Amino acid sequence: MEECGRAITEYFRAKPTNKDVKDILSNGENNEMALRVVQLLIAHFGEDLTGLILLTDVKLLVNEDEFERYDCLLLKNCLDQMPDIVYCPVTTCSKPVTLEPNSNLGKCFYCNYAFCILCILYLSHRAVREQSNLVEMYLASS
């Protein structure tokens, strides 16, 4: 983070994009690097700093169990917005699974369950390969 943070700070020093960026840069190097980078980017895009909630702020305000739950929900929310992430259909697992590009098959890294994301069943998909129109028929019917 230090190296990237310095590069981002130097970029804005060389080409400050607005008054808010200049104000943050004029505060000097007193802030932690990660915080300064976040402030610079928020100022550059014209966002309001008052809406910024850092994990450290949340951690100070809640107990450890609540923070862990918050952190898990935040991660789940991010994963739910990613089109190449699905969840393992095995109820005892339910871990996130990354799909291969242009594929309807998923394989869970945690429990090794291989499944079709269209029908959520464990399949070798040999039958689908032998009769390739099955997937098209399935998609057309839904």
MMTF fields as JSON, N, C-alpha, C and O atoms, coordinates in Angstrom:
{
  "mmtfVersion": "1.0.0",
  "mmtfProducer": "UNKNOWN",
  "numBonds": 567,
  "numAtoms": 568,
  "numGroups": 142,
  "numChains": 1,
  "numModels": 1,
  "chainsPerModel": [1],
  "groupsPerChain": [142],
  "chainIdList": ["A"],
  "bondAtomList": [4, 2, 8, 6, 12, 10, 16, 14, 20, 18, 24, 22, 28, 26, 32, 30, 36, 34, 40, 38, 44, 42, 48, 46, 52, 50, 56, 54, 60, 58, 64, 62, 68, 66, 72, 70, 76, 74, 80, 78, 84, 82, 88, 86, 92, 90, 96, 94, 100, 98, 104, 102, 108, 106, 112, 110, 116, 114, 120, 118, 124, 122, 128, 126, 132, 130, 136, 134, 140, 138, 144, 142, 148, 146, 152, 150, 156, 154, 160, 158, 164, 162, 168, 166, 172, 170, 176, 174, 180, 178, 184, 182, 188, 186, 192, 190, 196, 194, 200, 198, 204, 202, 208, 206, 212, 210, 216, 214, 220, 218, 224, 222, 228, 226, 232, 230, 236, 234, 240, 238, 244, 242, 248, 246, 252, 250, 256, 254, 260, 258, 264, 262, 268, 266, 272, 270, 276, 274, 280, 278, 284, 282, 288, 286, 292, 290, 296, 294, 300, 298, 304, 302, 308, 306, 312, 310, 316, 314, 320, 318, 324, 322, 328, 326, 332, 330, 336, 334, 340, 338, 344, 342, 348, 346, 352, 350, 356, 354, 360, 358, 364, 362, 368, 366, 372, 370, 376, 374, 380, 378, 384, 382, 388, 386, 392, 390, 396, 394, 400, 398, 404, 402, 408, 406, 412, 410, 416, 414, 420, 418, 424, 422, 428, 426, 432, 430, 436, 434, 440, 438, 444, 442, 448, 446, 452, 450, 456, 454, 460, 458, 464, 462, 468, 466, 472, 470, 476, 474, 480, 478, 484, 482, 488, 486, 492, 490, 496, 494, 500, 498, 504, 502, 508, 506, 512, 510, 516, 514, 520, 518, 524, 522, 528, 526, 532, 530, 536, 534, 540, 538, 544, 542, 548, 546, 552, 550, 556, 554, 560, 558, 564, 562],
  "bondOrderList": [1, 1, 1, 1, 1, 1, 1, 1, 1, 1, 1, 1, 1, 1, 1, 1, 1, 1, 1, 1, 1, 1, 1, 1, 1, 1, 1, 1, 1, 1, 1, 1, 1, 1, 1, 1, 1, 1, 1, 1, 1, 1, 1, 1, 1, 1, 1, 1, 1, 1, 1, 1, 1, 1, 1, 1, 1, 1, 1, 1, 1, 1, 1, 1, 1, 1, 1, 1, 1, 1, 1, 1, 1, 1, 1, 1, 1, 1, 1, 1, 1, 1, 1, 1, 1, 1, 1, 1, 1, 1, 1, 1, 1, 1, 1, 1, 1, 1, 1, 1, 1, 1, 1, 1, 1, 1, 1, 1, 1, 1, 1, 1, 1, 1, 1, 1, 1, 1, 1, 1, 1, 1, 1, 1, 1, 1, 1, 1, 1, 1, 1, 1, 1, 1, 1, 1, 1, 1, 1, 1, 1],
  "groupList": [{"groupName": "MET", "atomNameList": ["N", "CA", "C", "O"], "elementList": ["N", "C", "C", "O"], "formalChargeList": [0, 0, 0, 0], "bondAtomList": [1, 0, 2, 1, 3, 2], "bondOrderList": [1, 1, 2], "singleLetterCode": "M", "chemCompType": "L-PEPTIDE LINKING"}, {"groupName": "GLU", "atomNameList": ["N", "CA", "C", "O"], "elementList": ["N", "C", "C", "O"], "formalChargeList": [0, 0, 0, 0], "bondAtomList": [1, 0, 2, 1, 3, 2], "bondOrderList": [1, 1, 2], "singleLetterCode": "E", "chemCompType": "L-PEPTIDE LINKING"}, {"groupName": "CYS", "atomNameList": ["N", "CA", "C", "O"], "elementList": ["N", "C", "C", "O"], "formalChargeList": [0, 0, 0, 0], "bondAtomList": [1, 0, 2, 1, 3, 2], "bondOrderList": [1, 1, 2], "singleLetterCode": "C", "chemCompType": "L-PEPTIDE LINKING"}, {"groupName": "GLY", "atomNameList": ["N", "CA", "C", "O"], "elementList": ["N", "C", "C", "O"], "formalChargeList": [0, 0, 0, 0], "bondAtomList": [1, 0, 2, 1, 3, 2], "bondOrderList": [1, 1, 2], "singleLetterCode": "G", "chemCompType": "PEPTIDE LINKING"}, {"groupName": "ARG", "atomNameList": ["N", "CA", "C", "O"], "elementList": ["N", "C", "C", "O"], "formalChargeList": [0, 0, 0, 0], "bondAtomList": [1, 0, 2, 1, 3, 2], "bondOrderList": [1, 1, 2], "singleLetterCode": "R", "chemCompType": "L-PEPTIDE LINKING"}, {"groupName": "ALA", "atomNameList": ["N", "CA", "C", "O"], "elementList": ["N", "C", "C", "O"], "formalChargeList": [0, 0, 0, 0], "bondAtomList": [1, 0, 2, 1, 3, 2], "bondOrderList": [1, 1, 2], "singleLetterCode": "A", "chemCompType": "L-PEPTIDE LINKING"}, {"groupName": "ILE", "atomNameList": ["N", "CA", "C", "O"], "elementList": ["N", "C", "C", "O"], "formalChargeList": [0, 0, 0, 0], "bondAtomList": [1, 0, 2, 1, 3, 2], "bondOrderList": [1, 1, 2], "singleLetterCode": "I", "chemCompType": "L-PEPTIDE LINKING"}, {"groupName": "THR", "atomNameList": ["N", "CA", "C", "O"], "elementList": ["N", "C", "C", "O"], "formalChargeList": [0, 0, 0, 0], "bondAtomList": [1, 0, 2, 1, 3, 2], "bondOrderList": [1, 1, 2], "singleLetterCode": "T", "chemCompType": "L-PEPTIDE LINKING"}, {"groupName": "TYR", "atomNameList": ["N", "CA", "C", "O"], "elementList": ["N", "C", "C", "O"], "formalChargeList": [0, 0, 0, 0], "bondAtomList": [1, 0, 2, 1, 3, 2], "bondOrderList": [1, 1, 2], "singleLetterCode": "Y", "chemCompType": "L-PEPTIDE LINKING"}, {"groupName": "PHE", "atomNameList": ["N", "CA", "C", "O"], "elementList": ["N", "C", "C", "O"], "formalChargeList": [0, 0, 0, 0], "bondAtomList": [1, 0, 2, 1, 3, 2], "bondOrderList": [1, 1, 2], "singleLetterCode": "F", "chemCompType": "L-PEPTIDE LINKING"}, {"groupName": "LYS", "atomNameList": ["N", "CA", "C", "O"], "elementList": ["N", "C", "C", "O"], "formalChargeList": [0, 0, 0, 0], "bondAtomList": [1, 0, 2, 1, 3, 2], "bondOrderList": [1, 1, 2], "singleLetterCode": "K", "chemCompType": "L-PEPTIDE LINKING"}, {"groupName": "PRO", "atomNameList": ["N", "CA", "C", "O"], "elementList": ["N", "C", "C", "O"], "formalChargeList": [0, 0, 0, 0], "bondAtomList": [1, 0, 2, 1, 3, 2], "bondOrderList": [1, 1, 2], "singleLetterCode": "P", "chemCompType": "L-PEPTIDE LINKING"}, {"groupName": "ASN", "atomNameList": ["N", "CA", "C", "O"], "elementList": ["N", "C", "C", "O"], "formalChargeList": [0, 0, 0, 0], "bondAtomList": [1, 0, 2, 1, 3, 2], "bondOrderList": [1, 1, 2], "singleLetterCode": "N", "chemCompType": "L-PEPTIDE LINKING"}, {"groupName": "ASP", "atomNameList": ["N", "CA", "C", "O"], "elementList": ["N", "C", "C", "O"], "formalChargeList": [0, 0, 0, 0], "bondAtomList": [1, 0, 2, 1, 3, 2], "bondOrderList": [1, 1, 2], "singleLetterCode": "D", "chemCompType": "L-PEPTIDE LINKING"}, {"groupName": "VAL", "atomNameList": ["N", "CA", "C", "O"], "elementList": ["N", "C", "C", "O"], "formalChargeList": [0, 0, 0, 0], "bondAtomList": [1, 0, 2, 1, 3, 2], "bondOrderList": [1, 1, 2], "singleLetterCode": "V", "chemCompType": "L-PEPTIDE LINKING"}, {"groupName": "LEU", "atomNameList": ["N", "CA", "C", "O"], "elementList": ["N", "C", "C", "O"], "formalChargeList": [0, 0, 0, 0], "bondAtomList": [1, 0, 2, 1, 3, 2], "bondOrderList": [1, 1, 2], "singleLetterCode": "L", "chemCompType": "L-PEPTIDE LINKING"}, {"groupName": "SER", "atomNameList": ["N", "CA", "C", "O"], "elementList": ["N", "C", "C", "O"], "formalChargeList": [0, 0, 0, 0], "bondAtomList": [1, 0, 2, 1, 3, 2], "bondOrderList": [1, 1, 2], "singleLetterCode": "S", "chemCompType": "L-PEPTIDE LINKING"}, {"groupName": "GLN", "atomNameList": ["N", "CA", "C", "O"], "elementList": ["N", "C", "C", "O"], "formalChargeList": [0, 0, 0, 0], "bondAtomList": [1, 0, 2, 1, 3, 2], "bondOrderList": [1, 1, 2], "singleLetterCode": "Q", "chemCompType": "L-PEPTIDE LINKING"}, {"groupName": "HIS", "atomNameList": ["N", "CA", "C", "O"], "elementList": ["N", "C", "C", "O"], "formalChargeList": [0, 0, 0, 0], "bondAtomList": [1, 0, 2, 1, 3, 2], "bondOrderList": [1, 1, 2], "singleLetterCode": "H", "chemCompType": "L-PEPTIDE LINKING"}],
  "groupTypeList": [0, 1, 1, 2, 3, 4, 5, 6, 7, 1, 8, 9, 4, 5, 10, 11, 7, 12, 10, 13, 14, 10, 13, 6, 15, 16, 12, 3, 1, 12, 12, 1, 0, 5, 15, 4, 14, 14, 17, 15, 15, 6, 5, 18, 9, 3, 1, 13, 15, 7, 3, 15, 6, 15, 15, 7, 13, 14, 10, 15, 15, 14, 12, 1, 13, 1, 9, 1, 4, 8, 13, 2, 15, 15, 15, 10, 12, 2, 15, 13, 17, 0, 11, 13, 6, 14, 8, 2, 11, 14, 7, 7, 2, 16, 10, 11, 14, 7, 15, 1, 11, 12, 16, 12, 15, 3, 10, 2, 9, 8, 2, 12, 8, 5, 9, 2, 6, 15, 2, 6, 15, 8, 15, 16, 18, 4, 5, 14, 4, 1, 17, 16, 12, 15, 14, 1, 0, 8, 15, 5, 16, 16],
  "groupIdList": [1, 2, 3, 4, 5, 6, 7, 8, 9, 10, 11, 12, 13, 14, 15, 16, 17, 18, 19, 20, 21, 22, 23, 24, 25, 26, 27, 28, 29, 30, 31, 32, 33, 34, 35, 36, 37, 38, 39, 40, 41, 42, 43, 44, 45, 46, 47, 48, 49, 50, 51, 52, 53, 54, 55, 56, 57, 58, 59, 60, 61, 62, 63, 64, 65, 66, 67, 68, 69, 70, 71, 72, 73, 74, 75, 76, 77, 78, 79, 80, 81, 82, 83, 84, 85, 86, 87, 88, 89, 90, 91, 92, 93, 94, 95, 96, 97, 98, 99, 100, 101, 102, 103, 104, 105, 106, 107, 108, 109, 110, 111, 112, 113, 114, 115, 116, 117, 118, 119, 120, 121, 122, 123, 124, 125, 126, 127, 128, 129, 130, 131, 132, 133, 134, 135, 136, 137, 138, 139, 140, 141, 142],
  "secStructList": [7, 2, 2, 2, 2, 2, 2, 2, 2, 2, 2, 2, 2, 2, 1, 7, 7, 1, 2, 2, 2, 2, 2, 2, 2, 2, 6, 6, 6, 7, 1, 7, 2, 2, 2, 2, 2, 2, 2, 2, 2, 2, 2, 2, 6, 6, 7, 7, 4, 4, 4, 7, 7, 7, 2, 2, 2, 2, 2, 2, 2, 1, 7, 2, 2, 2, 2, 2, 2, 2, 2, 2, 2, 2, 2, 2, 2, 2, 2, 2, 6, 7, 6, 6, 3, 3, 3, 7, 1, 7, 6, 6, 6, 7, 7, 3, 3, 3, 7, 7, 6, 6, 7, 1, 3, 3, 3, 7, 6, 6, 6, 7, 7, 3, 3, 3, 6, 6, 6, 7, 7, 7, 7, 7, 7, 2, 2, 2, 2, 2, 6, 6, 2, 2, 2, 2, 2, 2, 2, 2, 2, 7],
  "xCoordList": [0.828, 0.0, 0.872, 0.521, 1.999, 2.863, 3.315, 3.248, 3.779, 4.285, 3.171, 3.348, 2.03, 0.901, 0.37, 0.024, 0.31, -0.169, 0.7, 0.199, 2.014, 2.93, 2.719, 2.729, 2.528, 2.317, 1.03, 1.011, -0.038, -1.311, -1.169, -1.652, -0.508, -0.299, 0.523, 0.19, 1.586, 2.425, 1.662, 1.848, 0.806, -0.01, -0.872, -0.908, -1.565, -2.434, -1.623, -2.098, -0.415, 0.446, 0.842, 0.885, 1.127, 1.531, 0.349, 0.498, -0.825, -2.02, -3.226, -4.127, -3.263, -4.439, -5.682, -5.673, -6.737, -7.918, -8.96, -9.8, -8.926, -9.884, -9.396, -8.355, -10.158, -9.768, -9.702, -8.81, -10.636, -10.644, -9.373, -8.814, -8.924, -7.68, -6.514, -5.655, -6.483, -5.411, -5.423, -4.366, -6.629, -6.739, -6.173, -5.472, -6.475, -5.97, -4.456, -3.771, -3.935, -2.483, -1.795, -0.653, -2.478, -1.867, -1.801, -1.07, -2.561, -2.521, -1.227, -0.957, -0.436, 0.855, 0.74, -0.255, 1.767, 1.871, 1.43, 1.824, 0.628, 0.241, -0.681, -0.619, -1.537, -2.492, -1.818, -0.781, -2.412, -1.972, -2.143, -3.081, -1.233, -1.227, -2.565, -3.091, -3.117, -4.374, -5.498, -6.291, -5.568, -6.595, -6.403, -7.377, -5.168, -4.899, -5.314, -5.896, -5.02, -5.392, -6.909, -7.436, -7.614, -9.077, -9.611, -10.505, -9.074, -9.523, -9.268, -10.124, -8.094, -7.771, -8.736, -9.221, -9.007, -9.9, -11.332, -12.01, -11.784, -13.133, -13.222, -14.209, -12.193, -12.184, -12.13, -12.814, -11.328, -11.199, -12.547, -12.895, -13.305, -14.588, -15.737, -16.889, -15.431, -16.444, -17.438, -18.557, -17.045, -17.93, -17.813, -16.846, -18.805, -18.84, -18.137, -18.485, -17.174, -16.42, -17.264, -16.913, -18.365, -19.157, -19.827, -20.162, -20.028, -20.655, -19.674, -20.086, -18.401, -17.378, -17.321, -17.129, -17.487, -17.388, -16.231, -16.27, -15.221, -14.076, -14.278, -14.963, -13.691, -13.808, -13.294, -13.82, -12.274, -11.746, -12.774, -12.851, -13.565, -14.63, -15.67, -16.098, -16.068, -17.068, -16.513, -17.216, -15.266, -14.646, -14.605, -14.728, -14.435, -14.409, -15.79, -15.898, -16.844, -18.19, -18.962, -19.93, -18.542, -19.306, -18.403, -17.177, -19.029, -18.229, -17.693, -18.048, -16.839, -16.135, -17.093, -16.901, -18.12, -19.085, -19.869, -20.073, -20.306, -21.041, -20.156, -20.616, -18.887, -17.971, -17.746, -17.712, -17.596, -17.4, -18.619, -18.48, -19.813, -21.049, -21.121, -21.481, -20.785, -20.773, -19.79, -20.113, -18.607, -17.58, -18.041, -17.82, -18.68, -19.198, -20.305, -20.343, -21.205, -22.289, -21.754, -22.264, -20.74, -20.117, -19.484, -19.641, -18.776, -18.178, -19.251, -19.129, -20.298, -21.375, -22.042, -22.359, -22.255, -22.861, -21.987, -22.498, -20.686, -19.768, -19.789, -19.842, -19.747, -19.753, -21.052, -21.044, -22.171, -23.473, -23.569, -24.377, -22.767, -22.794, -21.85, -21.825, -21.08, -20.133, -20.792, -21.234, -20.864, -21.558, -20.861, -21.5, -19.584, -18.87, -18.74, -17.941, -19.521, -19.521, -20.907, -21.91, -20.95, -22.18, -21.833, -20.665, -22.833, -22.593, -22.786, -23.657, -21.977, -22.057, -23.453, -23.915, -24.134, -25.493, -25.547, -26.634, -24.409, -24.396, -24.702, -23.951, -25.796, -26.266, -25.27, -25.231, -24.472, -23.487, -22.236, -21.359, -22.151, -20.972, -21.34, -20.958, -22.071, -22.55, -21.437, -21.683, -20.235, -19.111, -19.193, -19.82, -18.563, -18.552, -17.702, -16.657, -18.169, -17.492, -17.282, -18.217, -16.065, -15.763, -15.97, -15.423, -16.765, -17.033, -15.946, -15.341, -15.719, -14.817, -15.542, -16.765, -14.806, -15.449, -16.204, -15.719, -17.37, -18.206, -18.528, -18.534, -18.794, -19.089, -20.295, -20.525, -21.059, -22.199, -21.877, -22.755, -20.616, -20.232, -19.441, -18.615, -19.709, -18.961, -18.4, -18.993, -17.266, -16.696, -16.238, -15.406, -16.796, -16.485, -15.086, -14.761, -14.279, -12.912, -12.903, -11.978, -13.928, -13.968, -14.425, -13.794, -15.535, -16.068, -15.918, -16.318, -15.343, -15.106, -16.373, -16.315, -17.507, -18.763, -18.78, -18.612, -18.986, -19.094, -20.579, -21.315, -21.014, -22.439, -22.668, -21.804, -23.864, -24.314, -25.022, -25.892, -24.672, -25.314, -26.734, -27.512, -27.078, -28.436, -29.414, -30.531, -28.983, -29.901, -29.456, -30.176, -28.289, -27.745, -27.662, -27.82, -27.422, -27.283, -25.878, -25.182, -25.473, -24.187, -24.367, -25.155, -23.652, -23.783, -22.425, -21.541, -22.277, -21.073, -21.253, -20.284, -22.479, -22.847, -22.444, -22.341, -22.216, -21.955, -23.216, -23.149, -24.372, -25.633, -25.884, -26.421, -25.493, -25.683, -24.78, -25.18, -23.563, -22.653, -23.154, -23.013, -23.747, -24.241, -25.468, -25.673, -26.273, -27.456, -27.365, -27.997, -26.578, -26.227, -27.416, -27.314, -28.537, -29.687, -30.413, -31.332, -30.046, -30.713, -30.552, -31.516, -29.371, -29.141, -29.967, -30.593, -29.965, -30.759, -32.249, -32.955, -32.728, -34.13, -34.429, -35.473, -33.519, -33.706, -33.755, -34.619, -32.825, -32.793, -34.015, -34.523, -34.5, -35.682, -36.945, -37.876, -36.988, -38.184, -38.266, -39.335, -37.139, -37.175, -37.351, -37.4],
  "yCoordList": [-1.188, 0.0, 1.252, 2.263, 1.177, 2.359, 2.812, 3.996, 1.85, 2.2, 2.758, 3.787, 2.076, 2.552, 3.876, 4.774, 3.988, 5.225, 6.412, 7.503, 6.194, 7.277, 7.658, 8.841, 6.659, 6.932, 7.731, 8.675, 7.352, 8.075, 9.496, 10.444, 9.644, 10.978, 11.854, 13.021, 11.308, 12.082, 12.454, 13.542, 11.554, 11.868, 13.102, 14.024, 13.118, 14.249, 15.498, 16.612, 15.338, 16.486, 17.152, 18.378, 16.323, 16.84, 17.425, 18.403, 16.829, 17.274, 17.314, 16.485, 18.263, 18.334, 18.648, 19.565, 17.892, 18.005, 18.995, 19.446, 19.344, 20.324, 20.866, 20.452, 21.784, 22.435, 21.45, 21.548, 20.502, 19.53, 18.678, 18.381, 18.29, 17.52, 18.366, 17.874, 19.637, 20.534, 20.691, 20.722, 20.792, 20.924, 19.69, 19.822, 18.513, 17.278, 17.222, 16.836, 17.605, 17.599, 18.633, 18.432, 19.738, 20.782, 20.38, 20.993, 19.355, 18.88, 18.156, 17.839, 17.896, 17.245, 15.746, 15.146, 15.161, 13.7, 13.184, 12.086, 13.942, 13.55, 12.335, 11.523, 12.206, 11.099, 9.79, 9.775, 8.704, 7.375, 7.292, 7.861, 6.581, 6.527, 6.051, 6.669, 4.975, 4.438, 5.463, 5.62, 6.156, 7.166, 8.327, 8.821, 8.762, 9.86, 9.486, 10.305, 8.259, 7.809, 7.806, 8.278, 7.276, 7.265, 8.69, 8.974, 9.587, 10.981, 11.633, 12.353, 11.379, 11.949, 11.447, 12.228, 10.163, 9.603, 10.103, 10.403, 10.192, 10.706, 12.165, 12.576, 12.947, 14.358, 14.485, 15.33, 13.657, 13.705, 13.456, 14.135, 12.482, 12.145, 12.992, 12.786, 13.946, 14.877, 14.274, 14.769, 13.22, 12.591, 13.296, 14.015, 13.084, 13.705, 12.806, 11.633, 13.338, 12.567, 12.151, 11.196, 12.843, 12.532, 11.167, 10.568, 10.666, 9.364, 8.21, 7.054, 8.488, 7.461, 6.742, 7.366, 5.441, 4.635, 3.671, 2.818, 3.805, 2.912, 1.744, 1.88, 0.606, -0.556, -0.256, -0.772, 0.571, 0.901, 1.67, 1.496, 2.522, 3.242, 2.27, 2.389, 1.316, 0.337, -0.503, -0.77, -0.914, -1.761, -1.061, -1.707, 0.249, 1.006, 1.117, 1.28, 1.029, 1.28, 0.036, 0.14, -1.138, -2.346, -3.394, -3.278, -4.422, -5.493, -6.415, -6.276, -7.348, -8.19, -9.057, -9.206, -9.632, -10.477, -9.668, -10.12, -8.476, -7.622, -7.183, -7.111, -6.887, -6.493, -7.637, -7.425, -8.842, -9.997, -10.199, -10.486, -10.053, -10.184, -9.088, -9.363, -7.852, -6.735, -7.009, -6.802, -7.47, -7.749, -8.845, -8.743, -9.893, -10.977, -10.48, -10.84, -9.656, -9.115, -8.187, -8.179, -7.414, -6.53, -7.341, -7.004, -8.398, -9.272, -9.942, -9.986, -10.464, -11.121, -10.15, -10.516, -8.924, -7.913, -7.657, -7.547, -7.561, -7.363, -8.549, -8.378, -9.758, -10.963, -11.106, -11.545, -10.737, -10.843, -9.945, -10.202, -8.916, -7.996, -8.416, -7.781, -9.473, -9.934, -11.015, -12.032, -10.81, -11.772, -13.128, -14.106, -13.206, -14.467, -15.226, -16.155, -14.829, -15.502, -16.066, -15.359, -17.352, -18.003, -18.702, -18.766, -19.216, -19.923, -21.42, -21.846, -22.198, -23.652, -24.074, -23.629, -24.931, -25.336, -26.37, -26.687, -26.899, -27.849, -27.058, -26.157, -27.397, -26.584, -26.526, -25.531, -27.558, -27.534, -26.75, -26.533, -26.324, -25.575, -24.109, -23.221, -23.862, -22.519, -21.481, -20.288, -21.913, -20.988, -20.364, -20.934, -19.188, -18.581, -19.396, -19.936, -19.47, -20.205, -19.256, -18.586, -19.2, -18.384, -19.226, -20.322, -18.704, -19.412, -19.117, -18.045, -20.088, -19.867, -19.001, -19.081, -18.174, -17.344, -18.197, -19.25, -17.75, -18.408, -19.855, -20.722, -20.12, -21.485, -21.486, -20.534, -22.566, -22.747, -23.728, -24.107, -24.138, -25.102, -24.424, -23.545, -24.847, -24.346, -25.517, -26.596, -25.315, -26.346, -25.667, -24.759, -26.126, -25.533, -25.94, -27.126, -24.973, -25.197, -25.862, -26.607, -25.597, -26.081, -27.531, -28.33, -27.88, -29.24, -30.067, -31.23, -29.467, -30.13, -30.554, -31.421, -29.973, -30.276, -29.55, -28.332, -30.318, -29.731, -29.668, -30.628, -28.543, -28.365, -27.452, -26.671, -27.58, -26.716, -25.527, -25.717, -24.313, -23.145, -22.943, -22.209, -23.591, -23.464, -24.358, -23.946, -25.588, -26.513, -26.868, -27.577, -26.397, -26.591, -28.08, -28.443, -28.907, -30.336, -30.786, -30.192, -31.86, -32.463, -33.253, -34.196, -32.873, -33.513, -33.662, -32.821, -34.716, -34.834, -34.027, -33.694, -33.726, -32.977, -33.705, -33.105, -35.037, -35.841, -35.859, -35.737, -36.011, -36.028, -34.691, -34.634, -33.615, -32.291, -32.127, -31.555, -32.636, -32.543, -33.391, -33.007, -34.562, -35.436, -34.843, -35.028, -34.138, -33.484, -32.007, -31.541, -31.278, -29.9, -28.954, -27.87, -29.343, -28.436, -28.457, -27.66, -29.331, -29.353, -28.045, -27.566, -27.457, -26.206, -25.093, -24.299, -25.037, -24.004, -24.159, -23.17, -25.431, -25.669, -25.231, -24.637, -25.525, -25.146, -23.63, -23.094, -22.945, -21.489, -20.861, -19.861, -21.419, -20.879, -21.067, -20.268, -22.108, -22.366, -21.517, -21.407, -20.908, -20.121, -18.665, -17.876],
  "zCoordList": [0.0, 0.0, 0.0, -0.608, 0.68, 0.757, -0.633, -0.963, -1.447, -2.77, -3.659, -4.311, -3.682, -4.49, -3.949, -4.716, -2.629, -2.012, -2.365, -2.635, -2.362, -2.752, -4.209, -4.552, -5.071, -6.498, -6.719, -7.509, -6.024, -6.158, -5.624, -6.242, -4.481, -3.902, -4.842, -5.047, -5.411, -6.339, -7.604, -8.15, -8.066, -9.245, -8.981, -9.796, -7.844, -7.53, -7.187, -7.407, -6.656, -6.408, -7.729, -7.836, -8.722, -10.036, -10.792, -11.525, -10.617, -11.341, -10.414, -10.544, -9.479, -8.596, -9.426, -10.247, -9.207, -10.063, -9.558, -10.337, -8.272, -7.754, -6.404, -5.893, -5.849, -4.594, -3.429, -2.586, -3.375, -2.277, -2.285, -1.23, -3.468, -3.584, -3.085, -2.353, -3.479, -3.031, -1.513, -0.882, -0.921, 0.534, 1.254, 2.257, 0.746, 1.367, 1.252, 2.199, 0.098, -0.095, 0.784, 1.199, 1.072, 1.898, 3.379, 4.157, 3.764, 5.153, 5.466, 6.625, 4.461, 4.684, 4.786, 4.381, 5.33, 5.411, 6.774, 7.167, 7.501, 8.851, 8.87, 9.793, 7.855, 7.832, 7.461, 6.797, 7.894, 7.473, 5.95, 5.393, 5.289, 3.832, 3.265, 2.34, 3.795, 3.276, 3.388, 2.46, 4.513, 4.711, 3.733, 3.165, 3.533, 2.609, 1.185, 0.473, 0.77, -0.574, -0.724, -1.732, 0.276, 0.228, 0.152, -0.645, 0.971, 0.953, -0.412, -0.928, -0.991, -2.309, -3.38, -4.199, -3.373, -4.391, -4.22, -5.203, -2.984, -2.741, -3.173, -3.784, -2.855, -3.259, -4.776, -5.354, -5.419, -6.883, -7.558, -8.524, -7.049, -7.662, -7.131, -7.514, -6.249, -5.762, -4.794, -4.662, -4.123, -3.145, -1.801, -1.549, -0.938, 0.38, 1.396, 1.529, 2.096, 3.09, 4.288, 4.981, 4.547, 5.733, 5.626, 6.647, 4.412, 4.241, 4.285, 4.189, 4.427, 4.417, 5.764, 6.808, 5.721, 6.94, 6.742, 5.855, 7.554, 7.487, 8.44, 9.454, 8.124, 9.001, 10.405, 11.391, 10.487, 11.815, 12.636, 13.852, 11.979, 12.68, 13.234, 14.382, 12.407, 12.834, 13.98, 14.954, 13.867, 14.894, 16.251, 17.291, 16.237, 17.487, 18.132, 19.347, 17.32, 17.812, 18.248, 19.001, 17.78, 18.08, 18.728, 18.699, 19.314, 19.912, 18.815, 17.644, 19.206, 18.238, 17.418, 16.212, 18.051, 17.336, 16.306, 15.179, 16.693, 15.757, 14.597, 13.458, 14.881, 13.82, 12.836, 11.624, 13.361, 12.479, 11.591, 10.402, 12.158, 11.372, 10.311, 9.167, 10.675, 9.733, 8.586, 7.416, 8.934, 7.934, 6.97, 5.764, 7.501, 6.655, 5.731, 4.554, 6.261, 5.435, 4.348, 3.227, 4.676, 3.698, 2.567, 1.393, 2.92, 1.911, 1.067, -0.158, 1.696, 0.959, -0.003, -1.135, 0.434, -0.432, -1.655, -2.769, -1.458, -2.584, -3.532, -4.749, -2.97, -3.798, -4.575, -5.726, -3.952, -4.618, -5.852, -6.745, -5.904, -7.04, -8.169, -9.224, -7.954, -8.962, -9.816, -9.284, -11.138, -11.989, -12.121, -12.507, -11.813, -11.957, -10.63, -10.519, -9.635, -8.333, -8.069, -8.172, -7.725, -7.266, -5.956, -5.573, -5.282, -4.031, -4.237, -4.995, -3.565, -3.634, -3.176, -2.126, -3.954, -3.574, -2.449, -1.965, -2.025, -0.907, 0.366, 0.738, 1.022, 2.154, 3.302, 4.025, 3.486, 4.566, 4.186, 5.022, 2.929, 2.459, 2.186, 2.949, 1.114, 0.71, 0.559, 0.735, 0.242, 0.039, -1.35, -2.243, -1.549, -2.88, -3.855, -3.492, -5.086, -6.146, -7.321, -7.76, -7.823, -8.994, -10.24, -10.36, -11.166, -12.413, -13.436, -13.443, -14.288, -15.405, -16.43, -16.547, -17.173, -18.198, -19.215, -19.629, -19.61, -20.631, -20.275, -21.148, -19.004, -18.575, -17.652, -16.906, -17.714, -16.812, -15.697, -14.923, -15.616, -14.602, -13.495, -13.743, -12.281, -11.141, -10.362, -10.343, -9.723, -8.857, -7.577, -7.593, -6.482, -5.191, -4.75, -4.71, -4.427, -3.963, -2.587, -2.263, -1.779, -0.406, -0.295, 0.397, -0.984, -0.843, -2.124, -2.164, -3.165, -4.454, -5.177, -6.049, -4.843, -5.521, -6.862, -6.923, -7.939, -9.277, -9.627, -9.399, -10.176, -10.433, -11.623, -12.023, -12.171, -13.259, -12.622, -11.773, -13.01, -12.393, -12.901, -12.292, -14.013, -14.533, -13.778, -13.465, -13.49, -12.818, -11.41, -10.707, -10.975, -9.624, -9.257, -8.091, -10.221, -9.963, -10.28, -11.104, -9.601, -9.909, -11.203, -11.258, -12.21, -13.507, -14.162, -13.996, -14.888, -15.699, -16.98, -17.662, -17.286, -18.486, -19.764, -20.834, -19.625, -20.81, -21.662, -22.885, -21.009, -21.749, -22.422, -23.528, -21.751, -22.343, -23.564, -24.578, -23.445, -24.593, -25.76, -26.92, -25.44, -26.498, -27.173, -28.373, -26.412, -26.979, -26.632, -25.684, -27.405, -27.059, -27.002, -26.426, -27.585, -27.562, -26.215, -26.025, -25.274, -23.975, -23.218, -22.622, -23.223, -22.531, -23.163, -22.46, -24.491, -25.171, -24.865, -24.666, -24.828, -24.5, -23.067, -22.798, -22.163, -20.77, -20.625, -19.931, -21.279, -21.186, -21.819, -21.311, -22.91, -23.585, -22.754, -22.856, -21.935, -21.143, -19.881, -19.28, -19.469, -18.224, -18.477, -17.534]
}
